mmCIF file of C-alpha atoms and ligand atoms in Angstrom:
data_model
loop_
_atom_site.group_PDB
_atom_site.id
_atom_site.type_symbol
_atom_site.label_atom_id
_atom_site.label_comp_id
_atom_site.label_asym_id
_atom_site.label_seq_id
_atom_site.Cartn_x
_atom_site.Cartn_y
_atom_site.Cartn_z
ATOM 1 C CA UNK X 31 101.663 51.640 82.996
ATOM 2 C CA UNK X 32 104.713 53.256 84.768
ATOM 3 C CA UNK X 33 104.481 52.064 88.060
ATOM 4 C CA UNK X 34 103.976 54.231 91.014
ATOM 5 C CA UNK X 35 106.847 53.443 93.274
ATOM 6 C CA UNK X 36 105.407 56.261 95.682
ATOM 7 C CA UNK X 37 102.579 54.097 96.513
ATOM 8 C CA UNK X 38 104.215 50.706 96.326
ATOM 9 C CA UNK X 39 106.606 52.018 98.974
ATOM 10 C CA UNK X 40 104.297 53.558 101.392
ATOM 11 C CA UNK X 41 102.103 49.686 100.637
ATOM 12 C CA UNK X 42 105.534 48.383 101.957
ATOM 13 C CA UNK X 43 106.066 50.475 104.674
ATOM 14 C CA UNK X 44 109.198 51.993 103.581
ATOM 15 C CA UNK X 45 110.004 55.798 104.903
ATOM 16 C CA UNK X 46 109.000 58.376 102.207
ATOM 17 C CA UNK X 47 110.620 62.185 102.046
ATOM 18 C CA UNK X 48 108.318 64.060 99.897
ATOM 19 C CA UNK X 49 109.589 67.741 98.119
ATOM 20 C CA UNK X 50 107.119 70.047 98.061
ATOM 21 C CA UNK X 51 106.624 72.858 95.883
ATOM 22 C CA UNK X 52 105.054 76.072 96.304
ATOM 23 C CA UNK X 53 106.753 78.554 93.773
ATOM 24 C CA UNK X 54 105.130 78.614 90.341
ATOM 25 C CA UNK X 55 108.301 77.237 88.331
ATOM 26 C CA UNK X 56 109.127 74.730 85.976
ATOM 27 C CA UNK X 57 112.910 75.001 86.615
ATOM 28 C CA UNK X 58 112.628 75.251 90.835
ATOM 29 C CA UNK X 59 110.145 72.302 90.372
ATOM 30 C CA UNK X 60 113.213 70.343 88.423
ATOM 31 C CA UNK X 61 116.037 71.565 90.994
ATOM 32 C CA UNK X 62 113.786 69.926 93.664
ATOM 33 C CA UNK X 63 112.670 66.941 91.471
ATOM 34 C CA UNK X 64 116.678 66.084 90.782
ATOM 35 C CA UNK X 65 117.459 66.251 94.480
ATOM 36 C CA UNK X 66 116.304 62.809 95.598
ATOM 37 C CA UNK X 67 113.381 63.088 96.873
ATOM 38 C CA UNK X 68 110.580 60.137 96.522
ATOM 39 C CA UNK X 69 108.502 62.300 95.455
ATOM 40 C CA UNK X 70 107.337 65.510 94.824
ATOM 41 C CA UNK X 71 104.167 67.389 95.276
ATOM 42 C CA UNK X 72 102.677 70.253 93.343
ATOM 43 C CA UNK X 73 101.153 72.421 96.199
ATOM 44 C CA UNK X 74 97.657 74.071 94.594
ATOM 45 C CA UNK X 75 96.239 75.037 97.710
ATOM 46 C CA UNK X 76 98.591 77.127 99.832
ATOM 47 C CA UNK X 77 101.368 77.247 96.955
ATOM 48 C CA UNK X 78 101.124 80.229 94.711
ATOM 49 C CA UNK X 79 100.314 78.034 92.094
ATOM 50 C CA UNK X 80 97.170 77.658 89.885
ATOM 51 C CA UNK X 81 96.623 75.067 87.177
ATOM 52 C CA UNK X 82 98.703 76.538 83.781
ATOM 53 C CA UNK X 83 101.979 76.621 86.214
ATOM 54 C CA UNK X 84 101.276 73.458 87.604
ATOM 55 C CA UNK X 85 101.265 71.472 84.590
ATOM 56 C CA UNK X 86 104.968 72.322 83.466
ATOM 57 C CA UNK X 87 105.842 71.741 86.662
ATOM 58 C CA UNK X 88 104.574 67.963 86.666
ATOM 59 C CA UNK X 89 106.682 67.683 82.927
ATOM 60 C CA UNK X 90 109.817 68.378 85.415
ATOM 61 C CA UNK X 91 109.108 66.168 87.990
ATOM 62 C CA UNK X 92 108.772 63.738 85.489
ATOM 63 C CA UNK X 93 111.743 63.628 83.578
ATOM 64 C CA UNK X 94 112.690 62.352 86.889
ATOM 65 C CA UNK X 95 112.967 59.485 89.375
ATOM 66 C CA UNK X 96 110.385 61.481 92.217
ATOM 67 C CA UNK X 97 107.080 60.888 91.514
ATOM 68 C CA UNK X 98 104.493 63.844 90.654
ATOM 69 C CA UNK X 99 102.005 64.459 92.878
ATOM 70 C CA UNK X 100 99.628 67.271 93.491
ATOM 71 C CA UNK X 101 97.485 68.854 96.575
ATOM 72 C CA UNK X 102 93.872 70.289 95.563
ATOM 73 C CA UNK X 103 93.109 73.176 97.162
ATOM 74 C CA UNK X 104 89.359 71.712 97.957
ATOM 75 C CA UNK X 105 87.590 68.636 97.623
ATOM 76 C CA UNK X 106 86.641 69.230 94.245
ATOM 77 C CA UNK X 107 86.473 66.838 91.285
ATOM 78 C CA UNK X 108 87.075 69.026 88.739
ATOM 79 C CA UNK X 109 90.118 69.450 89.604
ATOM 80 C CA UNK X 110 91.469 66.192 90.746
ATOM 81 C CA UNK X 111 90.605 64.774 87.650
ATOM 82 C CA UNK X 112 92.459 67.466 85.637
ATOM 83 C CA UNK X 113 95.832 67.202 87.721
ATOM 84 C CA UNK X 114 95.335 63.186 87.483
ATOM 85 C CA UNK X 115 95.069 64.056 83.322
ATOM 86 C CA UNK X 116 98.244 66.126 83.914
ATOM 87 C CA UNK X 117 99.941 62.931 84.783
ATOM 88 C CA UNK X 118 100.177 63.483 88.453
ATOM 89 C CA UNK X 119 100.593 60.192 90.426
ATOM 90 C CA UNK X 120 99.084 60.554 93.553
ATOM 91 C CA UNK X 121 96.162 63.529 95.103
ATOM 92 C CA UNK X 122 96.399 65.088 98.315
ATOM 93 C CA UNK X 123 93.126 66.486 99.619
ATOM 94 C CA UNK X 124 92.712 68.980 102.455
ATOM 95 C CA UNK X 125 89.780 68.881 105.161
ATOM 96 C CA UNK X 126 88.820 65.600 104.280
ATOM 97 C CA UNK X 127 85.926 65.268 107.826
ATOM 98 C CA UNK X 128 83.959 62.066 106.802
ATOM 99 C CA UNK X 129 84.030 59.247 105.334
ATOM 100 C CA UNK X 130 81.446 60.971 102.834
ATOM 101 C CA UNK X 131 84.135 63.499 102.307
ATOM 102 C CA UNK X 132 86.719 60.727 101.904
ATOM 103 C CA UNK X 133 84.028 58.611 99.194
ATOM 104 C CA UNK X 134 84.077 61.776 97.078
ATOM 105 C CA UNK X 135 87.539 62.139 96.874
ATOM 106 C CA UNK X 136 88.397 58.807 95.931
ATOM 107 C CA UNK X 137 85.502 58.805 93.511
ATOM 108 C CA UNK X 138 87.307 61.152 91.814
ATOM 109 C CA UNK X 139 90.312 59.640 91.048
ATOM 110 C CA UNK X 140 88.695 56.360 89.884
ATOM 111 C CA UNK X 141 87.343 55.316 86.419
ATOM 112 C CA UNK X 142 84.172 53.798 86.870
ATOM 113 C CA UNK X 143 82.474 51.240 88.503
ATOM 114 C CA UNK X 144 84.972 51.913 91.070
ATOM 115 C CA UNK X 145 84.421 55.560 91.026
ATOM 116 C CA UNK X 146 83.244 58.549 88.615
ATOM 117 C CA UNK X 147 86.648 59.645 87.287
ATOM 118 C CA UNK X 148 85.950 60.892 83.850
ATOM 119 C CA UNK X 149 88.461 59.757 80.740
ATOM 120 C CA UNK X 150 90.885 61.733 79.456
ATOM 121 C CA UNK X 151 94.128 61.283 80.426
ATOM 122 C CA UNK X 152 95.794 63.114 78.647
ATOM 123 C CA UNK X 153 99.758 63.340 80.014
ATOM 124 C CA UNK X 154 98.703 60.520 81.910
ATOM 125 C CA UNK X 155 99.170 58.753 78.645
ATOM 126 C CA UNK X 156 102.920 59.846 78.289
ATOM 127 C CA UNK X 157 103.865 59.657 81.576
ATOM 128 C CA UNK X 158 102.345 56.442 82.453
ATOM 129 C CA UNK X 159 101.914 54.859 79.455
ATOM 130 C CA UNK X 160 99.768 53.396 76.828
ATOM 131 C CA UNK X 161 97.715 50.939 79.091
ATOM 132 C CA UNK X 162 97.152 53.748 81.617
ATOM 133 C CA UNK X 163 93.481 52.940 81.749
ATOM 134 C CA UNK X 164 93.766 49.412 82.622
ATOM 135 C CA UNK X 165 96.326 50.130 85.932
ATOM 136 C CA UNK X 166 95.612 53.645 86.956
ATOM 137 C CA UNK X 167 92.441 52.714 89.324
ATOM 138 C CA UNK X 168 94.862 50.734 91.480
ATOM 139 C CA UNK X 169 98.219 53.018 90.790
ATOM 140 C CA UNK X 170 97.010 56.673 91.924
ATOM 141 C CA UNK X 171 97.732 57.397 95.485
ATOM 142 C CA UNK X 172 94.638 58.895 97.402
ATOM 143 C CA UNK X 173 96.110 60.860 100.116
ATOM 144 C CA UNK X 174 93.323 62.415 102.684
ATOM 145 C CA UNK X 175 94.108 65.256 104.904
ATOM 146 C CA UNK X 176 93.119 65.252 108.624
ATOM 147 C CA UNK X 177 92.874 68.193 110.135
ATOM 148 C CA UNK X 178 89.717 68.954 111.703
ATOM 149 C CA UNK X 179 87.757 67.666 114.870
ATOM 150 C CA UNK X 180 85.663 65.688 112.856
ATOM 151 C CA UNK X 181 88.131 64.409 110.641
ATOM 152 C CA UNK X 182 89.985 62.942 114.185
ATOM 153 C CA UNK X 183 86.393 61.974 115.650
ATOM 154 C CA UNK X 184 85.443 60.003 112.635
ATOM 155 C CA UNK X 185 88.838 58.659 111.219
ATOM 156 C CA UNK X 186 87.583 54.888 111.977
ATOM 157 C CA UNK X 187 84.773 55.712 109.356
ATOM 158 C CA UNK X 188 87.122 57.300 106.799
ATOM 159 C CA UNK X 189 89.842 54.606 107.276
ATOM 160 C CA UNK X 190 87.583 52.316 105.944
ATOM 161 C CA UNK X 191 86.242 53.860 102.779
ATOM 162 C CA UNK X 192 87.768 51.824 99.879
ATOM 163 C CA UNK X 193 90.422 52.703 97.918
ATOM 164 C CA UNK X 194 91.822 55.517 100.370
ATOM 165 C CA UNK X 195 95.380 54.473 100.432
ATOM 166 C CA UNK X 196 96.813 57.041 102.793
ATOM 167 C CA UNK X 197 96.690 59.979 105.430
ATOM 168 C CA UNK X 198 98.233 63.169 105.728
ATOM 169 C CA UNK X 199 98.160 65.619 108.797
ATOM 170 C CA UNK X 200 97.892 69.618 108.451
ATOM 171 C CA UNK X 201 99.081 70.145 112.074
ATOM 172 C CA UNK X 202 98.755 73.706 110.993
ATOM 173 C CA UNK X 203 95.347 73.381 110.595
ATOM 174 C CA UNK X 204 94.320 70.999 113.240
ATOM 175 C CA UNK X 205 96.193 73.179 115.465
ATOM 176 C CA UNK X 206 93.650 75.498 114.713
ATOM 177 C CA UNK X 207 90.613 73.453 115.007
ATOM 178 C CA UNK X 208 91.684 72.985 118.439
ATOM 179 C CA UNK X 209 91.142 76.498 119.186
ATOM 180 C CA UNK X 210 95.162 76.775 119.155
ATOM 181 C CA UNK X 211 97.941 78.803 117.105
ATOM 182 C CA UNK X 212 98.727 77.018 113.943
ATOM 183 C CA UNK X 213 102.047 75.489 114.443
ATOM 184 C CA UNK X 214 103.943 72.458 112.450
ATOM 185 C CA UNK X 215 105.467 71.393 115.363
ATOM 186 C CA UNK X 216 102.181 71.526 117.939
ATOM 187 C CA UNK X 217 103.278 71.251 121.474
ATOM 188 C CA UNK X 218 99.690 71.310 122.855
ATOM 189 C CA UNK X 219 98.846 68.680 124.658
ATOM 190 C CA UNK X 220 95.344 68.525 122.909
ATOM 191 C CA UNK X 221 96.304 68.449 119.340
ATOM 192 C CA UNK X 222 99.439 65.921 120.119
ATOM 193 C CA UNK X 223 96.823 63.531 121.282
ATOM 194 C CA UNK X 224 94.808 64.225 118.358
ATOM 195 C CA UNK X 225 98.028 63.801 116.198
ATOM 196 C CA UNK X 226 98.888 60.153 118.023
ATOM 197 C CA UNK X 227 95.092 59.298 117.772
ATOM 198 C CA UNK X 228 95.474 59.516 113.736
ATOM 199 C CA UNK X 229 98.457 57.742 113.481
ATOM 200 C CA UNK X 230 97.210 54.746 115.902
ATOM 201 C CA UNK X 231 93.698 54.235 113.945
ATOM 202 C CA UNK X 232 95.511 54.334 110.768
ATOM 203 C CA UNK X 233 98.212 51.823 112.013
ATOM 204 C CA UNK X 234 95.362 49.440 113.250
ATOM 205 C CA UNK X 235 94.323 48.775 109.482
ATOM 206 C CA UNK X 236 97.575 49.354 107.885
ATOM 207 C CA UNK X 237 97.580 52.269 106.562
ATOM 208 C CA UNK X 238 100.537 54.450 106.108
ATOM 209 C CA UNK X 239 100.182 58.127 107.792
ATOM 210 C CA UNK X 240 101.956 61.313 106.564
ATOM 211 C CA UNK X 241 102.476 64.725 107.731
ATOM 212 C CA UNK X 242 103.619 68.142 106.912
ATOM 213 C CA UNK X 243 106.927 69.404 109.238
ATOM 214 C CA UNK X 244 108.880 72.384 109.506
ATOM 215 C CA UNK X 245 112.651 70.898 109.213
ATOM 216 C CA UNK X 246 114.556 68.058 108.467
ATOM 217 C CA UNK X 247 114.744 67.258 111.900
ATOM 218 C CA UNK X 248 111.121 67.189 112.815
ATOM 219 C CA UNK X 249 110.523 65.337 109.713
ATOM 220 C CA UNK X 250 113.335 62.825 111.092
ATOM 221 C CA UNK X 251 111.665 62.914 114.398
ATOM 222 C CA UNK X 252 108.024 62.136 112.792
ATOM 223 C CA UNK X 253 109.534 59.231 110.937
ATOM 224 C CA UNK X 254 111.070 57.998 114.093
ATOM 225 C CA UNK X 255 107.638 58.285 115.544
ATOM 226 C CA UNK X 256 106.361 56.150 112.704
ATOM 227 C CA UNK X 257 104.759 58.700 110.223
ATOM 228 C CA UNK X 258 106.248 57.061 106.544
ATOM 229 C CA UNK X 259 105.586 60.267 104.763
ATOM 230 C CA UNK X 260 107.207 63.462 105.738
ATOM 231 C CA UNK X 261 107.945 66.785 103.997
ATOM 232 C CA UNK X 262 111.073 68.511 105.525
ATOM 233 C CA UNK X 263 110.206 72.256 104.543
ATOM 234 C CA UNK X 264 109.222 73.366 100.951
ATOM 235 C CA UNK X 265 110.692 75.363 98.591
ATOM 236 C CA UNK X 266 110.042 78.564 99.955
ATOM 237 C CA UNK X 267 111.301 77.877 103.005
ATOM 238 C CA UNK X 268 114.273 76.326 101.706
ATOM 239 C CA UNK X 269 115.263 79.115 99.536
ATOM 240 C CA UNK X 270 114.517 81.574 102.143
ATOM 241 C CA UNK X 271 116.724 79.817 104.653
ATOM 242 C CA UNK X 272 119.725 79.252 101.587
ATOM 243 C CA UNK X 273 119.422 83.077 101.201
ATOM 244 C CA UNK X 274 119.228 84.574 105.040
ATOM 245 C CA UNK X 275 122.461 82.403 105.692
ATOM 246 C CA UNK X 276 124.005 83.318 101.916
ATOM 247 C CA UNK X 277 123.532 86.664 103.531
ATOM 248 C CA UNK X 278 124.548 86.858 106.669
ATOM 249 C CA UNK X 279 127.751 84.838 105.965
ATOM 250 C CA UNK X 280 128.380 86.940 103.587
ATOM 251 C CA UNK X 281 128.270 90.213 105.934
ATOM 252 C CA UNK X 282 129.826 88.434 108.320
ATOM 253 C CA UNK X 283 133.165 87.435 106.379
ATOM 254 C CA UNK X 284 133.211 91.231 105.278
ATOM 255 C CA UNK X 285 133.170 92.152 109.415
ATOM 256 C CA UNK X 286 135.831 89.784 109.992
ATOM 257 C CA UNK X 287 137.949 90.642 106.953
ATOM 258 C CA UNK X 288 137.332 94.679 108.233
ATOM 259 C CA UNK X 289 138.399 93.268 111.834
ATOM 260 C CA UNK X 290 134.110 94.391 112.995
ATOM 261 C CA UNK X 291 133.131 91.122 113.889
ATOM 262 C CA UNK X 292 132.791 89.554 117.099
ATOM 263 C CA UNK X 293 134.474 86.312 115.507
ATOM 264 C CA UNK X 294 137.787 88.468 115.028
ATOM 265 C CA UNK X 295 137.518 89.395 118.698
ATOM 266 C CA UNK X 296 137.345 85.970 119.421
ATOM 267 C CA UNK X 297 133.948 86.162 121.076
HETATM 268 C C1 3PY T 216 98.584 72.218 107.640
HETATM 269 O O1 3PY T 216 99.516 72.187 108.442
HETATM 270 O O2 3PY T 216 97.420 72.496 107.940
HETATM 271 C C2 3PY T 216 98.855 71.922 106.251
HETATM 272 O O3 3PY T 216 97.930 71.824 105.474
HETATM 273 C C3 3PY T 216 100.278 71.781 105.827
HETATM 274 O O4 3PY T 216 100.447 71.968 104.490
HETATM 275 MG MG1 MG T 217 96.103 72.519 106.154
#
């Protein structure tokens, strides 16, 4: 089987700077694929992306070096074993509160006795390759997401459920779980505890922590802090960014070049 060099660097401890898509393409899902990123998620939970889009989209990643990997929108079986058939690499599941919710989730992406992953794997096959059955148990990334209370009040239970090989913040939503605004960048004393708290009970058994930013540099910052996966924006928020500044340098060398703008005046 291919191996999954997303998981064997987070096992090493190496930095990892995910891509992550939300737009329902094929070809933005290859532009961001072909841009260097270690990897590249398929967002199916707050992307506008449902199942039939997110399927080409994996066929991009993978006619590159990133690795394909996927966010469920719940906890739900069904469809982490269908985006695991679709050849993605790795599963990232929100709300993930216990180590019961943590259990099911890896269940899921494990053929049996390890868990109750049903066969079928379909591009997993062609991506991965013939002997896909024998390594994918140990070369699919489980990825929970903490952001609730509970998750943070019981994250010694769900570091410890077998075969979870990772975390993955929504400060977003654990921003809002501590009664607070959702923000990527919380500044509340409250959930930045709760955010530390994560990273140091994962740390203690070695495993590696991710979590969603809002820019490059607060996913430079996280790294610094010691998060080893970060997402510097997605592809909305690129594109919309690209575009205001596409725009307003564009008005903004017709002001000068009409002598309206406050560059001509020198100010
Ligand atoms: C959150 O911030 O809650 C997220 O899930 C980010 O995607
Ligand atoms: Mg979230």
């Amino acid at each position: 089987m291919r191996p999954n060099s997303l998981k064997a660097k987070l096992a090493a401890g190496q930095p990892v700077v995910s891509g992550w898509l939300s737009i329902p393409s094929s070809y933005s899902a290859e532009i961001i694929a072909r841009q260097g990123f270690d990897c590249v998620n398929v967002d199916l939970q707050h992307g506008m992306i449902g199942i039939e889009s997110a399927i080409p989209m994996l066929q991009a990643i993978s006619a590159t070096d990133a690795t394909p990997i996927a966010r469920v929108g719940s906890n739900d079986p069904a469809i982490i074993m269908k985006l695991l058939d679709a050849g993605a690499y790795g599963i990232i599941c929100p709300m993930v509160s216990s180590a019961g919710d943590a259990a099911r989730f890896v269940s899921a992406c494990r053929y049996p006795p390890a868990g109750e992953r049903s066969f079928g794997p379909a591009r997993g096959l062609l991506y991965g390759g013939p002997d896909y059955f024998a390594h994918a148990n140990a070369e699919i990334l489980t990825m929970a997401m903490i952001e609730t209370v509970a998750g943070v009040e019981n994250l010694e239970e769900i570091v410890a459920v077998d075969g979870l090989d990772a975390l993955f913040i929504g400060p977003n939503d654990l921003s809002l779980a501590y009664g607070k605004q959702p923000l990527a960048e919380p500044q509340d004393d409250t959930v930045t505890a709760a955010i530390s708290r994560v990273l140091d009970a994962a740390s203690m058994v070695g495993m590696p922590v991710g979590i969603f930013c809002s820019s490059p540099a607060a996913a430079a910052r996280r790294l610094a802090q010691g998060f080893r996966f970060v997402v510097p924006g997605n592809d909305a928020g690129l594109l919309t960014k690209a575009a205001r500044e596409a725009l307003a340098g564009a008005r903004d060398e017709a002001a000068v070049s009409t002598g309206q703008s406050s560059r001509a005046s020198g100010y």
